[in-house]
mmCIF file of C-alpha atoms in Angstrom:
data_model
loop_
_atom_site.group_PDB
_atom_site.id
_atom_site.type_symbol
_atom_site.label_atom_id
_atom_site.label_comp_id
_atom_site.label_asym_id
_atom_site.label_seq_id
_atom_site.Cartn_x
_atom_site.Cartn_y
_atom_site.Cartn_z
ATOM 1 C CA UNK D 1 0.000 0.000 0.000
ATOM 2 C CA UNK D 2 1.830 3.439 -1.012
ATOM 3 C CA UNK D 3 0.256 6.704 -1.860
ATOM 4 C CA UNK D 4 1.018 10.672 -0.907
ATOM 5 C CA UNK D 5 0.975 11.692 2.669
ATOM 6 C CA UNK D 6 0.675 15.371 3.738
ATOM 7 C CA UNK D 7 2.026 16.014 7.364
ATOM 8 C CA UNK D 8 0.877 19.669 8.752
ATOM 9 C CA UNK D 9 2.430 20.617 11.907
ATOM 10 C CA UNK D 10 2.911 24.356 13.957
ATOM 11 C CA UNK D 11 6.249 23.886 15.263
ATOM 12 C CA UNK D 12 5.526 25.341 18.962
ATOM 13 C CA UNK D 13 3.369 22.197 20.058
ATOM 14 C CA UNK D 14 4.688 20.429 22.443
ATOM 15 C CA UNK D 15 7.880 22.221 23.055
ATOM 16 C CA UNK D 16 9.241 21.947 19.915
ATOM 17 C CA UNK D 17 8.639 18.288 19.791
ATOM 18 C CA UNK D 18 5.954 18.447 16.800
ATOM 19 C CA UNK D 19 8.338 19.749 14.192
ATOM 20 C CA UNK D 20 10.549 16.386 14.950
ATOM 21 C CA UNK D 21 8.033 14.222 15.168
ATOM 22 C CA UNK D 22 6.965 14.955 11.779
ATOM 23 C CA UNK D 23 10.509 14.694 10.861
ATOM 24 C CA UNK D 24 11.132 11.296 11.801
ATOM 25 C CA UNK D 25 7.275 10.458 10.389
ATOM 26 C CA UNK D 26 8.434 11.679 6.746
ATOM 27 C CA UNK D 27 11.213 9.211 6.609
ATOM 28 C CA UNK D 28 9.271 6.013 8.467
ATOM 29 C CA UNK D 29 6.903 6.799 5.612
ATOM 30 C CA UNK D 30 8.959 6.893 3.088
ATOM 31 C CA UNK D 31 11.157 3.805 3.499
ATOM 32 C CA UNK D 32 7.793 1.998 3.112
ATOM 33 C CA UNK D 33 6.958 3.036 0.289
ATOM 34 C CA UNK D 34 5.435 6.157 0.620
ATOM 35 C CA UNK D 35 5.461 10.127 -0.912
ATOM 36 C CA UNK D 36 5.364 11.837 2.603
ATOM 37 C CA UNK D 37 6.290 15.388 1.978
ATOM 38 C CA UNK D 38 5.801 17.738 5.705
ATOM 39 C CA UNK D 39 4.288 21.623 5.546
ATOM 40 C CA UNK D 40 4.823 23.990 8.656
ATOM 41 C CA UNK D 41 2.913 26.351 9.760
ATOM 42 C CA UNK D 42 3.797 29.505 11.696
ATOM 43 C CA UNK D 43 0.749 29.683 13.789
ATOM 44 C CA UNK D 44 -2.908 28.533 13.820
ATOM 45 C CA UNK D 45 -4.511 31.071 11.209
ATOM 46 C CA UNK D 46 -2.046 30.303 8.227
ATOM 47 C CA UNK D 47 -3.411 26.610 9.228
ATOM 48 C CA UNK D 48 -6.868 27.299 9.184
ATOM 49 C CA UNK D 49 -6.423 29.598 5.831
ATOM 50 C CA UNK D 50 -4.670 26.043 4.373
ATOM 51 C CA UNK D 51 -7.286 23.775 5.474
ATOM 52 C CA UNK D 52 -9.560 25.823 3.962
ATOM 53 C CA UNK D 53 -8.276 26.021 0.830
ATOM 54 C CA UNK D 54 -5.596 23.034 0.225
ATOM 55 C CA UNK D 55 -6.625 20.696 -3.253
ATOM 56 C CA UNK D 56 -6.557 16.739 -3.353
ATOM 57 C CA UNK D 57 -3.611 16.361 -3.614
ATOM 58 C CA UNK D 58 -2.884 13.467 -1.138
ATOM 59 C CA UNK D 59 -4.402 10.429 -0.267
ATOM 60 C CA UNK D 60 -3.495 10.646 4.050
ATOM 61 C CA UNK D 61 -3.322 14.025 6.031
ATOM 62 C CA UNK D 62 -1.457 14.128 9.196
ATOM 63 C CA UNK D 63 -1.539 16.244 11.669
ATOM 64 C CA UNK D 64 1.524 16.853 14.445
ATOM 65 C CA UNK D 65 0.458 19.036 17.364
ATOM 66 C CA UNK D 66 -1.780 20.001 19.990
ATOM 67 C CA UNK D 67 -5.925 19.910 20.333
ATOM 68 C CA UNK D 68 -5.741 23.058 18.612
ATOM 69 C CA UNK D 69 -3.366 22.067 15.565
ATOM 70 C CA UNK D 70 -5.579 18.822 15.420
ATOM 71 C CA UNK D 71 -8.839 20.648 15.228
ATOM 72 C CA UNK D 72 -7.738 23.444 12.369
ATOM 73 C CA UNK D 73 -5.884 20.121 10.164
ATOM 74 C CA UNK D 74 -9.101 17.813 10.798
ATOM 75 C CA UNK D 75 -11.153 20.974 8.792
ATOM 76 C CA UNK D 76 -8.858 20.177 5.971
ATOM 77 C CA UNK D 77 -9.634 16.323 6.504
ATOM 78 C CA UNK D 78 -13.216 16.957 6.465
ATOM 79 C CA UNK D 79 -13.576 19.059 3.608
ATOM 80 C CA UNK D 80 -11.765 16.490 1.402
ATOM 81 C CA UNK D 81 -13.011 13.631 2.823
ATOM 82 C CA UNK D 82 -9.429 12.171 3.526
ATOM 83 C CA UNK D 83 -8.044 9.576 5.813
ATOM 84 C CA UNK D 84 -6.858 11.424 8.580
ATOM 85 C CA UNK D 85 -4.293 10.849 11.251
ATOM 86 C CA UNK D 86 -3.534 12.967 14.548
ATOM 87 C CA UNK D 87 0.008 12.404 16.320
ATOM 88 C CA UNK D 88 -0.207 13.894 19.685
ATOM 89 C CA UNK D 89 2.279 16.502 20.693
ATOM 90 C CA UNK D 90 0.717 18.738 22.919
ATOM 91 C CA UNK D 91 -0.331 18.867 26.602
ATOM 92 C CA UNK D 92 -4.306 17.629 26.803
ATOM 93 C CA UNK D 93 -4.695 15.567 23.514
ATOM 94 C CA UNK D 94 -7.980 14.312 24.680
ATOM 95 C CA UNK D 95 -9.051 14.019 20.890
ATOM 96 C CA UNK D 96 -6.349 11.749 20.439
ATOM 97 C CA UNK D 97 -6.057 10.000 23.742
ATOM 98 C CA UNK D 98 -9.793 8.717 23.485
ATOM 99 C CA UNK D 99 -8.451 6.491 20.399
ATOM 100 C CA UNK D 100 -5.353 6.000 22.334
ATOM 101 C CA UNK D 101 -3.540 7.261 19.530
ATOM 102 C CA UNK D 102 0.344 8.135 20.142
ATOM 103 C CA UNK D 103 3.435 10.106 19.087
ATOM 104 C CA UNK D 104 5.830 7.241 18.668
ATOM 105 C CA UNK D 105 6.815 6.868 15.103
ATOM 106 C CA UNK D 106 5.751 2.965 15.369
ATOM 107 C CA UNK D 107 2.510 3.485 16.845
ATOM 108 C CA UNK D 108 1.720 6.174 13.792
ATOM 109 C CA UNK D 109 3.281 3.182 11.329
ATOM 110 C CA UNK D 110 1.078 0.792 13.048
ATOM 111 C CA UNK D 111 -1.803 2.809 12.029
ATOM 112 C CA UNK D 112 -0.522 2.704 8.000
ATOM 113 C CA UNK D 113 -0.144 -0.857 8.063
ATOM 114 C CA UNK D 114 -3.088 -2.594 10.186
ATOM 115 C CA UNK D 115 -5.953 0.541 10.734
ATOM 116 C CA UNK D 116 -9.119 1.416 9.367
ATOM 117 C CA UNK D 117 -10.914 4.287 8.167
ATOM 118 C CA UNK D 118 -14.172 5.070 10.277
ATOM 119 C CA UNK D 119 -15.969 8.008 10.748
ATOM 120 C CA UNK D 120 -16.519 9.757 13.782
ATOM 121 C CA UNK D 121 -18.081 12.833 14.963
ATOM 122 C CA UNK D 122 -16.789 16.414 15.411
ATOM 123 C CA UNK D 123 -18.175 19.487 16.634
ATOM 124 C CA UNK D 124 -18.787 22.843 14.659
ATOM 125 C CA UNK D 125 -18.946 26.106 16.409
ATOM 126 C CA UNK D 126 -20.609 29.112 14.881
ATOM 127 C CA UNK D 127 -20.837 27.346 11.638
ATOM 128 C CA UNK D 128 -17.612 27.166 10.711
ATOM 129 C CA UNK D 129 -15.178 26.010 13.431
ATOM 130 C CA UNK D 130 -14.361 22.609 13.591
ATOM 131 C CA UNK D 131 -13.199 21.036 16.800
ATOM 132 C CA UNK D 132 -12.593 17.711 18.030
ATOM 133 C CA UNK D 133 -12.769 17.660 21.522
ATOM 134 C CA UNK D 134 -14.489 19.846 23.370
ATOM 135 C CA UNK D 135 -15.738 23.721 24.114
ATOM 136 C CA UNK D 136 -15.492 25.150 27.663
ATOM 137 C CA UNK D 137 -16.898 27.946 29.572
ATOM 138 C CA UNK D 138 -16.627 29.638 32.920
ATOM 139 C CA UNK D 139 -13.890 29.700 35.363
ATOM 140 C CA UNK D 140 -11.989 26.202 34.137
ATOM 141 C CA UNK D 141 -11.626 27.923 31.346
ATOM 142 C CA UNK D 142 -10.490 31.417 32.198
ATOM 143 C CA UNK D 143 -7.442 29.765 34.379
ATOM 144 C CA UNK D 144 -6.662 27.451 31.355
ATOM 145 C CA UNK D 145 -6.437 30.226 29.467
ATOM 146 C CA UNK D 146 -4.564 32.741 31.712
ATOM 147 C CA UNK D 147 -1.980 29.620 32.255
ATOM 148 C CA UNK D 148 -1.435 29.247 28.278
ATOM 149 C CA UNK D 149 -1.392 32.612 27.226
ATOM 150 C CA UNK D 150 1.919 32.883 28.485
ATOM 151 C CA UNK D 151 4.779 31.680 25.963
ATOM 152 C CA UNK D 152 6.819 30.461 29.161
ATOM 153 C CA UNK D 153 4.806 27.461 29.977
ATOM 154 C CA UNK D 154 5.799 24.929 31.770
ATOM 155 C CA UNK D 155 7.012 21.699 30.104
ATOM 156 C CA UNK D 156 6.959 19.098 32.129
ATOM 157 C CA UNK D 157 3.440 17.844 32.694
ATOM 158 C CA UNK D 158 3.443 17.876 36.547
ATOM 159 C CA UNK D 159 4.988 21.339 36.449
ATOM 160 C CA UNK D 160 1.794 22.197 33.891
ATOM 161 C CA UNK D 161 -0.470 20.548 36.719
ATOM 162 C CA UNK D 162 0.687 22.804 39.452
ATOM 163 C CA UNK D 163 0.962 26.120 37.356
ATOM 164 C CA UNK D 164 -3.085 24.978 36.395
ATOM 165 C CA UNK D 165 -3.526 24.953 40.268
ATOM 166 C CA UNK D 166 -1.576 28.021 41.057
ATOM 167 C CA UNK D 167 -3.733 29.811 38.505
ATOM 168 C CA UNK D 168 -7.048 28.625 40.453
ATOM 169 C CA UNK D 169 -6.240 29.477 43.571
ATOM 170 C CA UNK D 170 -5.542 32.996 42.436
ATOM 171 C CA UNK D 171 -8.958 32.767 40.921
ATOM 172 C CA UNK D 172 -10.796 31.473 44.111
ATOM 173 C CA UNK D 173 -9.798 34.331 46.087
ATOM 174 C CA UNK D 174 -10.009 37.436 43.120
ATOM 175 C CA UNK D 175 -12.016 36.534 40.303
ATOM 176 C CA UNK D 176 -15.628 36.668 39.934
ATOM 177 C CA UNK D 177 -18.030 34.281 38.808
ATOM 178 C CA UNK D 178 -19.295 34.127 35.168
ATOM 179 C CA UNK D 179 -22.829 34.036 34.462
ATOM 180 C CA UNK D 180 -23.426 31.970 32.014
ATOM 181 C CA UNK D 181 -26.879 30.652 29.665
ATOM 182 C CA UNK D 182 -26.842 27.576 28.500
ATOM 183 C CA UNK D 183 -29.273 25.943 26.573
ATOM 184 C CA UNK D 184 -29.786 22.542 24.668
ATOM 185 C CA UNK D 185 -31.504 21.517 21.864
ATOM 186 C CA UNK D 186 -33.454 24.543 22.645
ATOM 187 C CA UNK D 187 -34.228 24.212 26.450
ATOM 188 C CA UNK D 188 -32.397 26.231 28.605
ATOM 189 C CA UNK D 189 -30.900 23.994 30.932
ATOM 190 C CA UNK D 190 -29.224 27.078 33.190
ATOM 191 C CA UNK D 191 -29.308 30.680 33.036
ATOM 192 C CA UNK D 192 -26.043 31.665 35.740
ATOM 193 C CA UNK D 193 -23.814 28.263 34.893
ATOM 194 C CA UNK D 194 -20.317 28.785 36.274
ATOM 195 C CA UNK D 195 -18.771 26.254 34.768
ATOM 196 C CA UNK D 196 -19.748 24.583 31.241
ATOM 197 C CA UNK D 197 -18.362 22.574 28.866
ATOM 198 C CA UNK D 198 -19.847 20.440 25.389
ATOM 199 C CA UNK D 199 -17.874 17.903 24.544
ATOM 200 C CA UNK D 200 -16.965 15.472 21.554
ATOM 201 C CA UNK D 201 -14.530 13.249 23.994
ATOM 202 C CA UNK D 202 -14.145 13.124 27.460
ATOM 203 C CA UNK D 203 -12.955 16.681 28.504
ATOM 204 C CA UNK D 204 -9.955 16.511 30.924
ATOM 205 C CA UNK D 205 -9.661 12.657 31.483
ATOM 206 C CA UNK D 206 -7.197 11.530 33.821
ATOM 207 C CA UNK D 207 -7.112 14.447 35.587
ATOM 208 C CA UNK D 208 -10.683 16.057 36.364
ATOM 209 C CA UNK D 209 -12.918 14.009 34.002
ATOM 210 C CA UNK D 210 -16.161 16.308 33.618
ATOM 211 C CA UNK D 211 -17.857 14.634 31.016
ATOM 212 C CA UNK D 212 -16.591 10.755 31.521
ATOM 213 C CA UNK D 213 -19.258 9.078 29.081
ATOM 214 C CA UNK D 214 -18.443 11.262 26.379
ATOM 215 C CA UNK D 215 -17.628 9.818 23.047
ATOM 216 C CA UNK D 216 -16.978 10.760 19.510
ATOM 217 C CA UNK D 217 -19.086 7.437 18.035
ATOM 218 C CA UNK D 218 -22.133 8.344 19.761
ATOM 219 C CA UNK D 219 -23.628 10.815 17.296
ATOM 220 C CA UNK D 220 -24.306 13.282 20.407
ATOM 221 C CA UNK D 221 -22.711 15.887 22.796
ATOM 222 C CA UNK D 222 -21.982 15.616 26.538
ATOM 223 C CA UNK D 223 -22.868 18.706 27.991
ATOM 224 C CA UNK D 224 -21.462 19.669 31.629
ATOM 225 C CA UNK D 225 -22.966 22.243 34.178
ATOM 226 C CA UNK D 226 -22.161 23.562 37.256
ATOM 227 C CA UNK D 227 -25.023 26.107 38.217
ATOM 228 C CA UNK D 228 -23.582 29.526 39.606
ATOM 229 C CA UNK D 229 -23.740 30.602 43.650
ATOM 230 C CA UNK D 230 -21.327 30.987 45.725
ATOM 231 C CA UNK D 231 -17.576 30.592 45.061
ATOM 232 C CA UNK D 232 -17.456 27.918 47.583
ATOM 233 C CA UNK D 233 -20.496 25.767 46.290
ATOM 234 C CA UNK D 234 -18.286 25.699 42.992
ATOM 235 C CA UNK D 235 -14.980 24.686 44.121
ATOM 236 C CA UNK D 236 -16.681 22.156 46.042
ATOM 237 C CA UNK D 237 -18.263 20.342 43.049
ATOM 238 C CA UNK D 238 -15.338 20.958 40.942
ATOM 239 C CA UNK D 239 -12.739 19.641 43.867
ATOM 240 C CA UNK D 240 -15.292 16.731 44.414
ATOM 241 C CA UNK D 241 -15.021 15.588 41.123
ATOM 242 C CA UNK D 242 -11.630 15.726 41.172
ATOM 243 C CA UNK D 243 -11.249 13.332 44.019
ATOM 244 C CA UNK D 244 -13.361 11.490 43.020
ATOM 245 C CA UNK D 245 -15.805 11.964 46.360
ATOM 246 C CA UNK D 246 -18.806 10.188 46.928
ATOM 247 C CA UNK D 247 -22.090 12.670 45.687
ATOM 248 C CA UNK D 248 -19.476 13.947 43.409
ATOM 249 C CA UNK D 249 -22.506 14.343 40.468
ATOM 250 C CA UNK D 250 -25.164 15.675 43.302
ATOM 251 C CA UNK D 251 -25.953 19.232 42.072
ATOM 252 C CA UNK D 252 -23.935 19.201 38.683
ATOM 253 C CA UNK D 253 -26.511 19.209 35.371
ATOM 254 C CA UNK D 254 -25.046 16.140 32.794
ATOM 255 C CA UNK D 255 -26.771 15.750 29.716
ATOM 256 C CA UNK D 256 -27.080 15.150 26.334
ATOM 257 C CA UNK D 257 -27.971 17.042 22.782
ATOM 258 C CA UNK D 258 -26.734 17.200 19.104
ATOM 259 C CA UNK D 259 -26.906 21.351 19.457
ATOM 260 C CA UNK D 260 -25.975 23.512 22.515
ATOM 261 C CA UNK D 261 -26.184 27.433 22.830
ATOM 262 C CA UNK D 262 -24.110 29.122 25.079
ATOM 263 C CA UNK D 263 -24.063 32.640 25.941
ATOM 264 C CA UNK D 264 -21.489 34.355 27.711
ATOM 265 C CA UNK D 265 -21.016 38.258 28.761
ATOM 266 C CA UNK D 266 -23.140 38.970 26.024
ATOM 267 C CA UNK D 267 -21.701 36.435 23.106
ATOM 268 C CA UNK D 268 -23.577 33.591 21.800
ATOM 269 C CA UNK D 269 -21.820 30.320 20.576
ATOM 270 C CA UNK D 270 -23.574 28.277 18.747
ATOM 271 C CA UNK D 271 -22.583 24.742 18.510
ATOM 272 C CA UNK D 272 -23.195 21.590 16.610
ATOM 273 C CA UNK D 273 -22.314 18.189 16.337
ATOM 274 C CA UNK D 274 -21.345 16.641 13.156
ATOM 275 C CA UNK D 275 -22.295 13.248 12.548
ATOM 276 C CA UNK D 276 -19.555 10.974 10.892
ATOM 277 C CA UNK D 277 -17.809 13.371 8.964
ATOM 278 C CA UNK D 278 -14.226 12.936 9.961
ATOM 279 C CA UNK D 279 -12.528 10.179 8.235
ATOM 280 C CA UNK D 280 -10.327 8.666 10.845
ATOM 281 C CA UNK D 281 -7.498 5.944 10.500
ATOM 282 C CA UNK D 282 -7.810 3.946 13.424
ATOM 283 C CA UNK D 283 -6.583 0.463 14.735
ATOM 284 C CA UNK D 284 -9.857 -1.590 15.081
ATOM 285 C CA UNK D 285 -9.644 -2.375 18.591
ATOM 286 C CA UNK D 286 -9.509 1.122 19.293
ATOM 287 C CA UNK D 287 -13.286 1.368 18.676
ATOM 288 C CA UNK D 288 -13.849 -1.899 20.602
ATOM 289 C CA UNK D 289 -12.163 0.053 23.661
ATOM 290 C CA UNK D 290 -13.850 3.251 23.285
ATOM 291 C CA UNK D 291 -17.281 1.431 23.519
ATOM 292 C CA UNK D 292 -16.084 -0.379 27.053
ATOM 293 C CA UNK D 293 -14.983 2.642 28.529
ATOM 294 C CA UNK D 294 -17.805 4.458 27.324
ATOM 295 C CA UNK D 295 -20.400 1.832 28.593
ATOM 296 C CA UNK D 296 -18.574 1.427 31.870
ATOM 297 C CA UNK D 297 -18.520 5.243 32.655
ATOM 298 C CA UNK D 298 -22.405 5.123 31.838
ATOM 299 C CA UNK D 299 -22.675 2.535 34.374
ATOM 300 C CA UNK D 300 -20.789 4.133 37.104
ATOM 301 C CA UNK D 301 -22.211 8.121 36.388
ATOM 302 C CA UNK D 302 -25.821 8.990 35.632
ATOM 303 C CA UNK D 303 -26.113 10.235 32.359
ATOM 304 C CA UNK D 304 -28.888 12.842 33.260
ATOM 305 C CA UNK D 305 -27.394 14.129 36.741
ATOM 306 C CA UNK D 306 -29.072 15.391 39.859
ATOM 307 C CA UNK D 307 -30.537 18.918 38.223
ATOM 308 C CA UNK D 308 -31.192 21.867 40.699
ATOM 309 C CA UNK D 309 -34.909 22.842 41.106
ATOM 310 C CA UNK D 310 -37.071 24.195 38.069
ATOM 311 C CA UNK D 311 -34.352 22.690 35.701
ATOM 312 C CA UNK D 312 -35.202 19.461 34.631
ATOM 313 C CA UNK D 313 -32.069 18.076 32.666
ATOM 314 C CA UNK D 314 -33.532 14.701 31.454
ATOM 315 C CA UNK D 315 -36.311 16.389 29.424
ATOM 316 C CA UNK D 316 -33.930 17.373 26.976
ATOM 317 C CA UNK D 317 -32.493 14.285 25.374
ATOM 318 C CA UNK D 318 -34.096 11.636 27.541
ATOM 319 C CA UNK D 319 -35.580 9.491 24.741
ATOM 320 C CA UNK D 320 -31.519 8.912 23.752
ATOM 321 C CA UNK D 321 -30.369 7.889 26.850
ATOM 322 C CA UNK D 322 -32.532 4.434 26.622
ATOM 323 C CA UNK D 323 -31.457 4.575 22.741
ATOM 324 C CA UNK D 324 -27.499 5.065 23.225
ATOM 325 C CA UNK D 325 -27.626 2.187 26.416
ATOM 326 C CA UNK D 326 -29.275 0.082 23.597
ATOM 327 C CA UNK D 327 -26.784 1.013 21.109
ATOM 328 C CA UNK D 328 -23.753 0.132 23.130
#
């Protein structure tokens, strides 16, 4: 089997480590046979404008990088309707790490020799962004995003960890709450959220796993919610969760849609899920895996969690839960 491989990567994911692990890609690939030529991109825009735009003119794309590179060089993917590979080389890769995909050079051979294409799911935000893993609102998201807007970020993962922490206790004591709407297949399901997130995958796995049954086979988004109050009614869910304490899901909205709306200090997302658009190459028993873990997490974690009063969370996709339990 030979044909022409395009590898996209932005050469400040993962340290520096993308731009070599597309490196040693292009020459695994081509001692087997293969026309693997590698295109670098400065930043995530000149990506995006490629994606957008880029002909035929391969029969694999991979992308080398972060959730961000593999969301913008999935688009591309898409669009084409062409096999497409992610290698991991950023900090989360939840996208990636939900098909236990890898950055090895053998693993990504592995997946040349022996995989499949199947299609999978991916969301769409405002009509036009693609992403693969997840969208988050609130106060998780603030600190993520004061952490990695700094260039200086720390490299080593448990370094990341505690900077993430550092970050969270300086919101605890200083920031405010966000108000935030959220609604769902056109419910509102809260009107002062704190925390939300939809999600393709399960969103922070591993670490503080907020949507554990999500899964990008399942033709539907997990959606997260913490309801607003008090600072410390939030940091208690969100530390519960992450210790995995009994009532952990007690006062937390979990549910399930194929469209969320989510407004925020005035600005509306809208997002959608795509059904099976994304051709993926992927070893079968990665599928067979995803399914378990899925099926398992429904069986430890109500799918429709305890809602607060007047918000009934089950009335919005209810008639799927029994469907998707079926299904699996």
């Amino acid at each position: 089997m030979t044909g022409t491989v395009q590898i996209v990567v932005t050469p400040g994911s993962g340290d520096g480590r993308a731009r070599s692990a597309a490196g040693r890609l292009q020459k695994a690939l081509a001692r087997r046979g293969y026309e693997a030529r590698v295109q670098t991109f400065a930043d995530l825009d000149r990506l995006l404008e490629w994606s957008a735009t880029c002909a035929p003119e391969f029969s694999h794309l991979v992308g080398v990088g972060g959730d961000a590179t593999l969301s913008a060089s999935a688009s591309a993917a898409v669009r084409l309707s062409i096999p497409f590979v992610p290698v991991p080389c950023g900090f989360g890769n939840m996208f990636a790490r939900a098909f236990g995909f890898r950055e090895e050079t053998r693993r990504v051979i592995e997946l040349f020799e022996r995989g499949q294409v199947r299609r999978v799911d991916v969301g769409l935000a405002n009509g036009r962004d693609i992403f693969l893993s997840h969208r988050s609102y609130g106060v998780l998201a603030e600190i993520q995003e004061a952490v990695e807007r700094g260039r200086a970020q720390p490299r080593f993962r448990l370094m990341r960890l505690l900077s993430y922490f550092a970050m969270g206790e300086r919101y605890l004591v200083g920031a405010p709450l966000t108000a935030i709407r959220v609604e769902v297949e056109g419910a509102v399901v809260a009107e002062d959220a704190a925390v939300v997130t939809v999600a393709n995958v399960e969103t922070y796995r591993g670490f503080l796993s907020l949507t554990p049954a999500a899964s990008p086979i399942d033709g539907v988004f997990d959606i997260f919610v913490i309801p607003g109050g008090s600072k410390w009614n939030v940091w208690t869910r969100i530390f519960k969760i992450l210790l995995r304490m009994p009532g952990r899901w007690d006062s937390v909205i979990l549910c399930r849609g194929r469209s969320a709306r989510v407004t925020v200090n005035g600005r509306t997302d809208e997002l959608a899920l795509r059904r099976r658009v994304l051709p993926l190459l992927v070893l079968p028993e990665s599928f067979e895996t995803l399914k378990v873990r899925q099926s398992e997490a429904e069986a430890e974690v109500p799918v429709a969690a305890v809602a607060p009063a007047g918000i009934v969370a089950t009335r919005v996709s209810e008639p799927r839960f029994e469907e998707l339990r079926q299904r699996t």
